[in-house]
Amino acid sequence: MTDDRKTAPGAGARPRPLWRNRDYNLLWMGRAFTDAGFNASLLTFPLLVLAVTGSPAQAGLVTGVNSAAQLIAGVPAGTLLDRWNRRTVMLCCEVARTAALGLLVWSIWRDTVQVWHMLVVAAVLGLCAALYDPAEEASLPHVVPGEQLATAVAMNHARSNVGQLLGTALSGVLFGIKHLLPFAANAVTHVLSFFLLLFVRLPKPAREQAEEVPRGFWKETAEGLRWVWGNPLIRVTALCAIALNFLFQVVYLVIIMAAQQDRVPAGQIGMTAAMFGAGGILGALAAPRLYGRLGQRLSVLMAFWAMALLAPLSLIADGGLQLGLILAGMALFAPTANTAVSTYQLLATPDRLRGRLSGILGLVAGVSASLGPVVGGLVMEWAGARWAIVGAAAGTAVVAVVATLSRTLRGFTPGPDGAGGPSPAEADGGVPGEGPGSGDDSGGERLPHTPERAGAPPGGA
């Protein structure tokens, strides 16, 4: 068997800088276009529904369908990606998204758009995202050498933050000019991504010999679930990610809503949100260097402790500028934690299971992202903003203490090659529970959540 890291270009020799890595740059640019277009159309979907029907409930339904499609399709999509050619899947997704958005633009232009049109398009976009996103993530170790994977993951986080900021900034302007423009712009981004993908070189998914692979779709899905839960260090780092992302969502929502209740001017609230996003971008750009200096374990712990210490300061902050600085400080360390977690998970998982890893963790990431604002809003309504922030900060501190004391996370350190990955035998052997961090998992078992990928809250982790 071979080490997955050797499938990347330049293995065995000093790798080229990422900016000269043709395949990585093509993937990066294609996804950057689609991220900006997706965020532009996602924000204007409810505005379009309100313009057509005037119904807030139907506007929420369309947005909910997009998220539900991603969640429902997440785990099955991961299994399919381990069976199919990932580049072909991404190309087909771009064709489907372009066609769906093109039909929506046509119906808006002819003034015949109805809610069911938007529901279908939202479902198609959600299903395609459930396939495309894990396919790109699972393909990353094939285009980037292992020692550069952490930098590539960090740059991907920066790309997501930039796409979010650009998409949301342009969406309102384009929608104000003409309702169809955000969706037309999104369709164009998928066309550009399609042509860039045509020139990306990716191998077919690695498959074991037929007698070693469970037969049947659901058996392969169950194998992926067993892998995620059976590898102690993947499980514990995933638990850290779900806790971090959930608490980020709670704190962010409560601080923004509390500022509005305190009659902070709308311009200052917008500046606060923008500073949070800017902190995420700066954190993603700094993540490779911070990751190199702190190492994997400290990268994760720093994100928890930064939020636990900074969140209470929002209670004494005076105005949007101070709140923005606090949120930017919390967002600054989150990309480094995600870089550590995502890099390890990719390198520790055999290529034949990477699609299932991304699909499973993506499902729980979506659930966490949905529950965070709901819980934050409920606690704020029941106990008030002050106690909601105190509760989130206390929860973060508790998880930070548990993670700091976890014996499993003490094994979360860079490997001999400095890439933070497992040995070749561990990366390709795929024996759950026998990778790095196996042994006594009592420290990690106390984390009170289920596994989640290193997903991204607004501007952060």
CSV table of C-alpha atoms in Angstrom, one decimal:
chain,number,residue,atom,x,y,z
A,1,MET,CA,0.0,0.0,0.0
A,2,THR,CA,1.1,3.6,-0.6
A,3,ASP,CA,0.9,6.7,1.4
A,4,ASP,CA,-1.9,9.0,0.3
A,5,ARG,CA,0.4,12.0,0.6
A,6,LYS,CA,2.6,10.7,-2.1
A,7,THR,CA,-0.1,11.0,-4.7
A,8,ALA,CA,0.3,14.8,-4.6
A,9,PRO,CA,2.6,16.4,-7.1
A,10,GLY,CA,6.1,16.9,-6.0
A,11,ALA,CA,6.2,14.1,-3.5
A,12,GLY,CA,9.8,12.9,-2.9
A,13,ALA,CA,11.2,16.3,-3.8
A,14,ARG,CA,11.0,19.8,-2.5
A,15,PRO,CA,7.4,20.9,-3.4
A,16,ARG,CA,6.7,23.9,-5.5
A,17,PRO,CA,5.2,26.9,-3.7
A,18,LEU,CA,1.4,26.8,-3.6
A,19,TRP,CA,1.1,29.9,-5.9
A,20,ARG,CA,2.9,27.8,-8.6
A,21,ASN,CA,0.7,24.7,-8.0
A,22,ARG,CA,-1.5,24.7,-11.1
A,23,ASP,CA,-4.1,22.2,-10.0
A,24,TYR,CA,-4.5,23.8,-6.6
A,25,ASN,CA,-4.9,27.3,-8.0
A,26,LEU,CA,-7.5,26.1,-10.5
A,27,LEU,CA,-9.5,24.5,-7.7
A,28,TRP,CA,-9.1,27.5,-5.4
A,29,MET,CA,-10.2,30.0,-8.1
A,30,GLY,CA,-13.2,28.0,-9.2
A,31,ARG,CA,-14.4,27.6,-5.6
A,32,ALA,CA,-13.7,31.3,-4.9
A,33,PHE,CA,-16.0,32.3,-7.8
A,34,THR,CA,-18.8,30.0,-6.7
A,35,ASP,CA,-18.6,31.0,-3.0
A,36,ALA,CA,-19.1,34.6,-3.9
A,37,GLY,CA,-22.0,33.8,-6.3
A,38,PHE,CA,-23.6,31.4,-3.8
A,39,ASN,CA,-23.6,33.9,-1.0
A,40,ALA,CA,-25.0,36.6,-3.3
A,41,SER,CA,-27.9,34.4,-4.3
A,42,LEU,CA,-28.5,32.9,-0.8
A,43,LEU,CA,-29.0,36.3,0.7
A,44,THR,CA,-31.3,37.5,-2.0
A,45,PHE,CA,-33.5,34.3,-2.2
A,46,PRO,CA,-35.7,35.5,0.7
A,47,LEU,CA,-35.8,39.0,-0.8
A,48,LEU,CA,-37.0,37.6,-4.1
A,49,VAL,CA,-39.7,35.6,-2.3
A,50,LEU,CA,-40.9,38.6,-0.4
A,51,ALA,CA,-41.0,40.7,-3.6
A,52,VAL,CA,-43.1,38.0,-5.3
A,53,THR,CA,-45.4,36.8,-2.5
A,54,GLY,CA,-44.9,39.2,0.5
A,55,SER,CA,-44.8,36.2,2.8
A,56,PRO,CA,-42.0,35.9,5.3
A,57,ALA,CA,-43.0,32.3,6.0
A,58,GLN,CA,-42.4,31.3,2.4
A,59,ALA,CA,-39.2,33.2,2.3
A,60,GLY,CA,-37.9,31.2,5.3
A,61,LEU,CA,-39.2,28.0,3.6
A,62,VAL,CA,-37.1,28.6,0.5
A,63,THR,CA,-33.9,29.2,2.6
A,64,GLY,CA,-34.7,26.2,4.7
A,65,VAL,CA,-35.0,23.9,1.7
A,66,ASN,CA,-31.5,24.7,0.6
A,67,SER,CA,-30.1,23.9,4.0
A,68,ALA,CA,-32.3,20.8,4.4
A,69,ALA,CA,-31.1,19.4,1.0
A,70,GLN,CA,-27.5,19.7,2.1
A,71,LEU,CA,-28.1,18.0,5.4
A,72,ILE,CA,-30.2,15.1,4.0
A,73,ALA,CA,-27.9,14.4,1.2
A,74,GLY,CA,-24.6,14.9,3.1
A,75,VAL,CA,-23.9,11.3,4.3
A,76,PRO,CA,-25.1,9.5,1.2
A,77,ALA,CA,-23.2,12.0,-1.0
A,78,GLY,CA,-20.0,11.1,0.9
A,79,THR,CA,-20.4,7.4,0.1
A,80,LEU,CA,-21.1,8.1,-3.6
A,81,LEU,CA,-18.0,10.3,-3.8
A,82,ASP,CA,-15.9,7.4,-2.6
A,83,ARG,CA,-17.3,5.4,-5.5
A,84,TRP,CA,-17.3,8.0,-8.3
A,85,ASN,CA,-14.7,10.1,-10.0
A,86,ARG,CA,-14.6,13.3,-7.9
A,87,ARG,CA,-13.7,15.6,-10.8
A,88,THR,CA,-16.6,14.3,-12.8
A,89,VAL,CA,-19.0,14.9,-9.9
A,90,MET,CA,-17.8,18.5,-9.5
A,91,LEU,CA,-18.2,19.1,-13.3
A,92,CYS,CA,-21.8,17.6,-13.2
A,93,CYS,CA,-22.6,19.8,-10.2
A,94,GLU,CA,-21.6,22.9,-12.0
A,95,VAL,CA,-23.7,22.0,-15.0
A,96,ALA,CA,-26.7,21.3,-12.8
A,97,ARG,CA,-26.3,24.5,-10.9
A,98,THR,CA,-25.9,26.6,-14.0
A,99,ALA,CA,-29.0,25.1,-15.6
A,100,ALA,CA,-31.1,25.6,-12.5
A,101,LEU,CA,-30.1,29.2,-12.0
A,102,GLY,CA,-30.4,29.9,-15.7
A,103,LEU,CA,-34.1,28.7,-15.6
A,104,LEU,CA,-34.7,30.9,-12.6
A,105,VAL,CA,-33.2,33.9,-14.3
A,106,TRP,CA,-35.4,33.2,-17.3
A,107,SER,CA,-38.5,33.0,-15.3
A,108,ILE,CA,-37.7,36.2,-13.4
A,109,TRP,CA,-37.0,38.1,-16.6
A,110,ARG,CA,-40.3,36.9,-18.1
A,111,ASP,CA,-42.1,37.8,-14.8
A,112,THR,CA,-43.4,34.3,-14.4
A,113,VAL,CA,-41.4,33.2,-11.4
A,114,GLN,CA,-43.3,31.3,-8.7
A,115,VAL,CA,-42.4,30.0,-5.3
A,116,TRP,CA,-42.2,26.4,-6.5
A,117,HIS,CA,-39.5,27.5,-9.1
A,118,MET,CA,-37.4,28.9,-6.2
A,119,LEU,CA,-38.0,25.8,-4.1
A,120,VAL,CA,-36.7,23.6,-6.9
A,121,VAL,CA,-33.7,25.8,-7.5
A,122,ALA,CA,-32.9,26.0,-3.8
A,123,ALA,CA,-33.1,22.1,-3.5
A,124,VAL,CA,-30.8,21.7,-6.6
A,125,LEU,CA,-28.2,24.1,-5.2
A,126,GLY,CA,-28.3,22.3,-1.8
A,127,LEU,CA,-27.9,18.9,-3.3
A,128,CYS,CA,-25.0,20.0,-5.5
A,129,ALA,CA,-23.3,21.7,-2.5
A,130,ALA,CA,-23.6,18.4,-0.6
A,131,LEU,CA,-21.7,16.7,-3.5
A,132,TYR,CA,-19.3,19.4,-4.6
A,133,ASP,CA,-17.9,20.6,-1.3
A,134,PRO,CA,-16.8,17.2,0.1
A,135,ALA,CA,-15.5,16.2,-3.4
A,136,GLU,CA,-13.2,19.3,-3.4
A,137,GLU,CA,-12.1,18.7,0.2
A,138,ALA,CA,-11.4,15.0,-0.4
A,139,SER,CA,-9.4,15.9,-3.5
A,140,LEU,CA,-7.1,18.4,-1.8
A,141,PRO,CA,-4.4,15.8,-0.7
A,142,HIS,CA,-4.1,14.8,-4.3
A,143,VAL,CA,-3.1,18.2,-5.5
A,144,VAL,CA,-1.1,19.4,-2.5
A,145,PRO,CA,1.9,17.7,-0.8
A,146,GLY,CA,1.3,16.7,2.8
A,147,GLU,CA,3.8,19.3,4.2
A,148,GLN,CA,1.8,22.1,2.4
A,149,LEU,CA,-1.7,20.8,3.3
A,150,ALA,CA,-2.1,22.9,6.4
A,151,THR,CA,-1.3,26.1,4.4
A,152,ALA,CA,-3.8,25.0,1.6
A,153,VAL,CA,-6.5,24.4,4.2
A,154,ALA,CA,-5.9,27.8,5.7
A,155,MET,CA,-6.0,29.5,2.3
A,156,ASN,CA,-9.3,27.7,1.7
A,157,HIS,CA,-10.7,29.2,4.9
A,158,ALA,CA,-9.6,32.6,3.8
A,159,ARG,CA,-11.3,32.0,0.4
A,160,SER,CA,-14.6,31.2,2.1
A,161,ASN,CA,-14.5,34.3,4.2
A,162,VAL,CA,-13.7,36.5,1.2
A,163,GLY,CA,-16.4,34.9,-0.8
A,164,GLN,CA,-18.9,35.5,2.0
A,165,LEU,CA,-18.0,39.2,2.3
A,166,LEU,CA,-18.0,39.8,-1.4
A,167,GLY,CA,-21.2,37.9,-2.1
A,168,THR,CA,-23.1,39.6,0.7
A,169,ALA,CA,-21.8,43.0,-0.2
A,170,LEU,CA,-22.7,42.7,-3.9
A,171,SER,CA,-26.0,40.9,-3.4
A,172,GLY,CA,-28.0,43.9,-2.2
A,173,VAL,CA,-26.6,46.2,-4.8
A,174,LEU,CA,-27.3,43.8,-7.7
A,175,PHE,CA,-30.8,43.0,-6.4
A,176,GLY,CA,-31.6,46.7,-6.1
A,177,ILE,CA,-30.6,47.2,-9.8
A,178,LYS,CA,-32.6,44.2,-11.0
A,179,HIS,CA,-34.0,41.2,-9.2
A,180,LEU,CA,-32.4,38.7,-11.6
A,181,LEU,CA,-28.8,40.0,-11.4
A,182,PRO,CA,-27.6,38.2,-8.2
A,183,PHE,CA,-28.8,34.9,-9.7
A,184,ALA,CA,-27.4,35.6,-13.1
A,185,ALA,CA,-24.0,36.5,-11.5
A,186,ASN,CA,-24.2,33.2,-9.6
A,187,ALA,CA,-24.8,31.2,-12.8
A,188,VAL,CA,-21.8,32.9,-14.4
A,189,THR,CA,-19.5,31.9,-11.5
A,190,HIS,CA,-20.5,28.3,-12.0
A,191,VAL,CA,-19.7,28.5,-15.7
A,192,LEU,CA,-16.3,29.9,-14.9
A,193,SER,CA,-15.8,27.1,-12.3
A,194,PHE,CA,-16.7,24.5,-14.9
A,195,PHE,CA,-14.1,25.6,-17.4
A,196,LEU,CA,-11.4,25.8,-14.7
A,197,LEU,CA,-12.2,22.3,-13.5
A,198,LEU,CA,-11.7,21.0,-17.0
A,199,PHE,CA,-8.0,21.6,-16.6
A,200,VAL,CA,-7.6,20.1,-13.1
A,201,ARG,CA,-5.8,16.7,-13.0
A,202,LEU,CA,-7.3,14.4,-10.4
A,203,PRO,CA,-6.9,10.6,-10.1
A,204,LYS,CA,-9.8,8.3,-9.8
A,205,PRO,CA,-10.8,7.4,-6.2
A,206,ALA,CA,-8.5,4.8,-4.6
A,207,ARG,CA,-10.4,1.5,-4.2
A,208,GLU,CA,-9.2,-1.6,-2.4
A,209,GLN,CA,-9.6,-5.0,-4.0
A,210,ALA,CA,-13.2,-6.1,-4.3
A,211,GLU,CA,-13.0,-8.7,-1.6
A,212,GLU,CA,-11.8,-6.0,0.9
A,213,VAL,CA,-14.6,-3.6,0.2
A,214,PRO,CA,-18.0,-4.0,1.9
A,215,ARG,CA,-20.6,-4.7,-0.8
A,216,GLY,CA,-23.6,-2.5,-0.9
A,217,PHE,CA,-24.2,1.3,-0.5
A,218,TRP,CA,-25.3,1.2,3.1
A,219,LYS,CA,-22.5,-1.1,4.2
A,220,GLU,CA,-20.0,1.3,2.8
A,221,THR,CA,-21.9,4.2,4.6
A,222,ALA,CA,-21.7,2.2,7.9
A,223,GLU,CA,-18.0,1.7,7.3
A,224,GLY,CA,-17.5,5.4,7.1
A,225,LEU,CA,-19.4,6.0,10.3
A,226,ARG,CA,-17.4,3.3,12.1
A,227,TRP,CA,-14.2,5.0,10.8
A,228,VAL,CA,-15.1,8.4,12.1
A,229,TRP,CA,-16.2,7.2,15.5
A,230,GLY,CA,-13.7,4.4,15.9
A,231,ASN,CA,-10.6,6.6,15.5
A,232,PRO,CA,-10.1,8.3,18.9
A,233,LEU,CA,-8.2,11.4,17.7
A,234,ILE,CA,-10.5,12.1,14.7
A,235,ARG,CA,-13.5,11.7,17.1
A,236,VAL,CA,-12.2,14.0,19.7
A,237,THR,CA,-11.0,16.7,17.3
A,238,ALA,CA,-14.4,16.6,15.7
A,239,LEU,CA,-16.0,17.0,19.1
A,240,CYS,CA,-13.9,20.0,19.7
A,241,ALA,CA,-14.9,21.5,16.3
A,242,ILE,CA,-18.6,21.1,16.9
A,243,ALA,CA,-18.3,22.7,20.4
A,244,LEU,CA,-16.3,25.6,19.0
A,245,ASN,CA,-18.6,26.3,16.0
A,246,PHE,CA,-21.8,26.0,18.1
A,247,LEU,CA,-20.6,28.4,20.7
A,248,PHE,CA,-19.2,30.8,18.1
A,249,GLN,CA,-22.7,31.0,16.5
A,250,VAL,CA,-24.3,31.6,19.9
A,251,VAL,CA,-21.9,34.4,20.9
A,252,TYR,CA,-22.0,36.1,17.5
A,253,LEU,CA,-25.8,36.2,17.3
A,254,VAL,CA,-26.3,37.4,20.9
A,255,ILE,CA,-23.8,40.2,20.6
A,256,ILE,CA,-25.3,41.5,17.4
A,257,MET,CA,-28.9,41.3,18.7
A,258,ALA,CA,-27.9,42.8,22.1
A,259,ALA,CA,-26.3,45.8,20.2
A,260,GLN,CA,-29.5,46.3,18.4
A,261,GLN,CA,-31.6,46.2,21.6
A,262,ASP,CA,-29.2,48.7,23.2
A,263,ARG,CA,-30.0,51.0,20.2
A,264,VAL,CA,-26.5,50.9,18.8
A,265,PRO,CA,-26.7,52.7,15.4
A,266,ALA,CA,-27.2,50.4,12.4
A,267,GLY,CA,-24.0,51.6,10.9
A,268,GLN,CA,-22.0,50.6,13.9
A,269,ILE,CA,-23.7,47.2,14.0
A,270,GLY,CA,-22.7,46.7,10.3
A,271,MET,CA,-19.1,47.8,11.2
A,272,THR,CA,-19.1,45.2,14.0
A,273,ALA,CA,-20.1,42.4,11.7
A,274,ALA,CA,-17.6,43.5,9.1
A,275,MET,CA,-14.8,43.5,11.7
A,276,PHE,CA,-15.8,40.0,12.7
A,277,GLY,CA,-15.5,39.0,9.0
A,278,ALA,CA,-12.2,40.8,8.7
A,279,GLY,CA,-10.9,39.1,11.8
A,280,GLY,CA,-11.7,35.7,10.2
A,281,ILE,CA,-9.9,36.7,7.0
A,282,LEU,CA,-6.8,37.9,8.9
A,283,GLY,CA,-6.9,34.7,11.0
A,284,ALA,CA,-7.0,32.5,7.9
A,285,LEU,CA,-4.1,34.4,6.4
A,286,ALA,CA,-2.1,34.1,9.6
A,287,ALA,CA,-3.2,30.4,10.2
A,288,PRO,CA,-0.2,28.7,8.5
A,289,ARG,CA,2.3,30.7,10.6
A,290,LEU,CA,0.4,30.3,13.8
A,291,TYR,CA,-0.2,26.6,13.2
A,292,GLY,CA,3.6,26.2,12.6
A,293,ARG,CA,4.4,28.0,15.8
A,294,LEU,CA,1.7,26.6,18.1
A,295,GLY,CA,1.4,23.1,16.8
A,296,GLN,CA,-1.8,21.1,16.5
A,297,ARG,CA,-3.0,20.8,20.1
A,298,LEU,CA,-2.3,24.4,21.1
A,299,SER,CA,-3.9,25.7,17.9
A,300,VAL,CA,-7.2,24.1,19.0
A,301,LEU,CA,-6.9,25.2,22.7
A,302,MET,CA,-6.0,28.8,21.8
A,303,ALA,CA,-9.3,29.2,19.9
A,304,PHE,CA,-11.3,28.0,22.9
A,305,TRP,CA,-9.5,30.1,25.5
A,306,ALA,CA,-9.5,33.2,23.3
A,307,MET,CA,-13.3,33.1,23.1
A,308,ALA,CA,-13.7,32.2,26.8
A,309,LEU,CA,-11.7,35.2,27.8
A,310,LEU,CA,-13.0,37.7,25.2
A,311,ALA,CA,-16.7,37.0,25.2
A,312,PRO,CA,-17.3,38.4,28.7
A,313,LEU,CA,-15.6,41.7,27.6
A,314,SER,CA,-18.6,42.3,25.3
A,315,LEU,CA,-20.7,43.0,28.5
A,316,ILE,CA,-18.6,46.1,29.2
A,317,ALA,CA,-17.9,47.2,25.6
A,318,ASP,CA,-18.9,50.7,24.7
A,319,GLY,CA,-20.2,50.9,21.1
A,320,GLY,CA,-19.8,49.0,17.9
A,321,LEU,CA,-16.1,49.6,17.5
A,322,GLN,CA,-15.2,47.8,20.8
A,323,LEU,CA,-17.6,45.0,20.0
A,324,GLY,CA,-16.1,44.6,16.6
A,325,LEU,CA,-12.6,44.4,18.1
A,326,ILE,CA,-13.8,41.7,20.5
A,327,LEU,CA,-15.4,39.7,17.8
A,328,ALA,CA,-12.4,40.1,15.5
A,329,GLY,CA,-10.2,38.8,18.3
A,330,MET,CA,-12.3,35.7,18.7
A,331,ALA,CA,-12.4,35.1,15.0
A,332,LEU,CA,-8.6,35.5,14.7
A,333,PHE,CA,-7.7,32.1,16.2
A,334,ALA,CA,-10.6,30.0,14.9
A,335,PRO,CA,-9.1,29.4,11.4
A,336,THR,CA,-5.9,28.1,13.0
A,337,ALA,CA,-7.9,25.6,15.0
A,338,ASN,CA,-9.8,24.5,11.9
A,339,THR,CA,-6.5,24.2,10.0
A,340,ALA,CA,-5.1,21.9,12.6
A,341,VAL,CA,-8.3,19.7,12.7
A,342,SER,CA,-9.0,19.6,9.0
A,343,THR,CA,-5.4,18.8,8.1
A,344,TYR,CA,-5.1,16.0,10.5
A,345,GLN,CA,-8.5,14.5,9.5
A,346,LEU,CA,-7.6,14.5,5.8
A,347,LEU,CA,-4.1,13.0,6.3
A,348,ALA,CA,-5.3,10.4,8.9
A,349,THR,CA,-8.1,9.1,6.6
A,350,PRO,CA,-7.5,6.8,3.7
A,351,ASP,CA,-8.4,8.2,0.3
A,352,ARG,CA,-11.1,5.6,-0.2
A,353,LEU,CA,-12.9,7.0,3.0
A,354,ARG,CA,-12.4,10.7,2.6
A,355,GLY,CA,-15.7,11.4,0.8
A,356,ARG,CA,-17.5,9.6,3.6
A,357,LEU,CA,-15.5,11.5,6.3
A,358,SER,CA,-16.4,14.9,4.7
A,359,GLY,CA,-20.1,13.9,4.2
A,360,ILE,CA,-20.5,12.7,7.8
A,361,LEU,CA,-18.8,15.6,9.4
A,362,GLY,CA,-20.5,18.0,7.1
A,363,LEU,CA,-23.9,16.8,8.2
A,364,VAL,CA,-23.1,17.4,11.8
A,365,ALA,CA,-21.6,20.8,11.0
A,366,GLY,CA,-24.8,21.9,9.4
A,367,VAL,CA,-26.8,20.8,12.4
A,368,SER,CA,-24.5,22.7,14.7
A,369,ALA,CA,-24.6,25.8,12.5
A,370,SER,CA,-28.5,25.6,12.6
A,371,LEU,CA,-28.8,25.0,16.4
A,372,GLY,CA,-26.3,27.7,17.5
A,373,PRO,CA,-28.5,30.7,16.5
A,374,VAL,CA,-31.7,29.0,17.7
A,375,VAL,CA,-30.2,28.2,21.1
A,376,GLY,CA,-28.7,31.7,21.4
A,377,GLY,CA,-32.0,33.3,20.5
A,378,LEU,CA,-34.0,31.2,23.0
A,379,VAL,CA,-31.6,31.8,25.9
A,380,MET,CA,-31.5,35.5,25.1
A,381,GLU,CA,-35.3,35.7,25.1
A,382,TRP,CA,-35.6,33.7,28.3
A,383,ALA,CA,-32.7,35.1,30.4
A,384,GLY,CA,-31.6,38.2,28.5
A,385,ALA,CA,-28.5,39.0,26.5
A,386,ARG,CA,-26.1,39.4,29.5
A,387,TRP,CA,-26.8,35.8,30.8
A,388,ALA,CA,-26.7,34.4,27.3
A,389,ILE,CA,-23.2,35.7,26.8
A,390,VAL,CA,-22.1,34.6,30.3
A,391,GLY,CA,-23.5,31.2,29.6
A,392,ALA,CA,-21.8,30.9,26.2
A,393,ALA,CA,-18.5,32.1,27.8
A,394,ALA,CA,-18.8,29.6,30.7
A,395,GLY,CA,-19.6,26.8,28.3
A,396,THR,CA,-16.5,27.6,26.2
A,397,ALA,CA,-14.4,27.7,29.3
A,398,VAL,CA,-15.7,24.3,30.5
A,399,VAL,CA,-14.9,22.7,27.1
A,400,ALA,CA,-11.5,24.5,27.0
A,401,VAL,CA,-10.6,22.9,30.4
A,402,VAL,CA,-11.8,19.5,29.2
A,403,ALA,CA,-9.8,19.8,26.0
A,404,THR,CA,-6.8,21.0,27.9
A,405,LEU,CA,-6.9,18.0,30.2
A,406,SER,CA,-7.8,15.4,27.5
A,407,ARG,CA,-5.2,12.7,27.3
A,408,THR,CA,-6.2,11.9,23.8
A,409,LEU,CA,-5.5,15.5,22.6
A,410,ARG,CA,-2.0,15.2,24.1
A,411,GLY,CA,-1.3,12.9,21.1
A,412,PHE,CA,-2.4,15.6,18.7
A,413,THR,CA,1.1,16.7,17.8
A,414,PRO,CA,3.0,17.0,14.4
A,415,GLY,CA,4.3,13.8,12.9
A,416,PRO,CA,7.9,13.3,12.0
A,417,ASP,CA,7.5,15.0,8.7
A,418,GLY,CA,6.1,18.1,10.3
A,419,ALA,CA,2.9,17.9,8.4
A,420,GLY,CA,0.9,16.7,11.4
A,421,GLY,CA,-0.3,13.6,9.7
A,422,PRO,CA,-0.1,10.0,10.6
A,423,SER,CA,2.5,7.5,9.4
A,424,PRO,CA,2.1,6.0,6.0
A,425,ALA,CA,0.8,2.8,7.5
A,426,GLU,CA,-1.8,4.6,9.5
A,427,ALA,CA,-2.9,6.9,6.6
A,428,ASP,CA,-3.4,4.0,4.3
A,429,GLY,CA,-4.1,1.1,6.6
A,430,GLY,CA,-7.4,2.7,7.9
A,431,VAL,CA,-7.7,0.6,11.0
A,432,PRO,CA,-10.1,2.5,13.3
A,433,GLY,CA,-8.8,2.9,16.8
A,434,GLU,CA,-5.2,2.1,15.9
A,435,GLY,CA,-4.2,5.5,14.6
A,436,PRO,CA,-2.6,8.3,16.5
A,437,GLY,CA,-4.2,9.0,19.8
A,438,SER,CA,-5.5,5.5,20.3
A,439,GLY,CA,-5.4,4.2,23.8
A,440,ASP,CA,-7.1,5.7,26.8
A,441,ASP,CA,-9.7,8.1,25.5
A,442,SER,CA,-11.2,9.1,28.8
A,443,GLY,CA,-10.2,12.7,28.4
A,444,GLY,CA,-11.9,13.1,25.1
A,445,GLU,CA,-15.0,11.1,26.0
A,446,ARG,CA,-16.1,13.8,28.4
A,447,LEU,CA,-16.7,16.3,25.5
A,448,PRO,CA,-20.5,16.5,25.5
A,449,HIS,CA,-21.3,16.5,21.7
A,450,THR,CA,-21.3,14.4,18.6
A,451,PRO,CA,-18.7,14.6,15.9
A,452,GLU,CA,-18.5,17.5,13.5
A,453,ARG,CA,-16.3,18.7,10.8
A,454,ALA,CA,-14.4,21.9,11.1
A,455,GLY,CA,-17.1,24.0,9.6
A,456,ALA,CA,-17.2,27.8,9.5
A,457,PRO,CA,-19.4,30.2,11.4
A,458,PRO,CA,-19.6,33.7,10.1
A,459,GLY,CA,-16.1,34.9,9.7
A,460,GLY,CA,-14.6,32.3,12.0
A,461,ALA,CA,-14.0,28.7,12.5
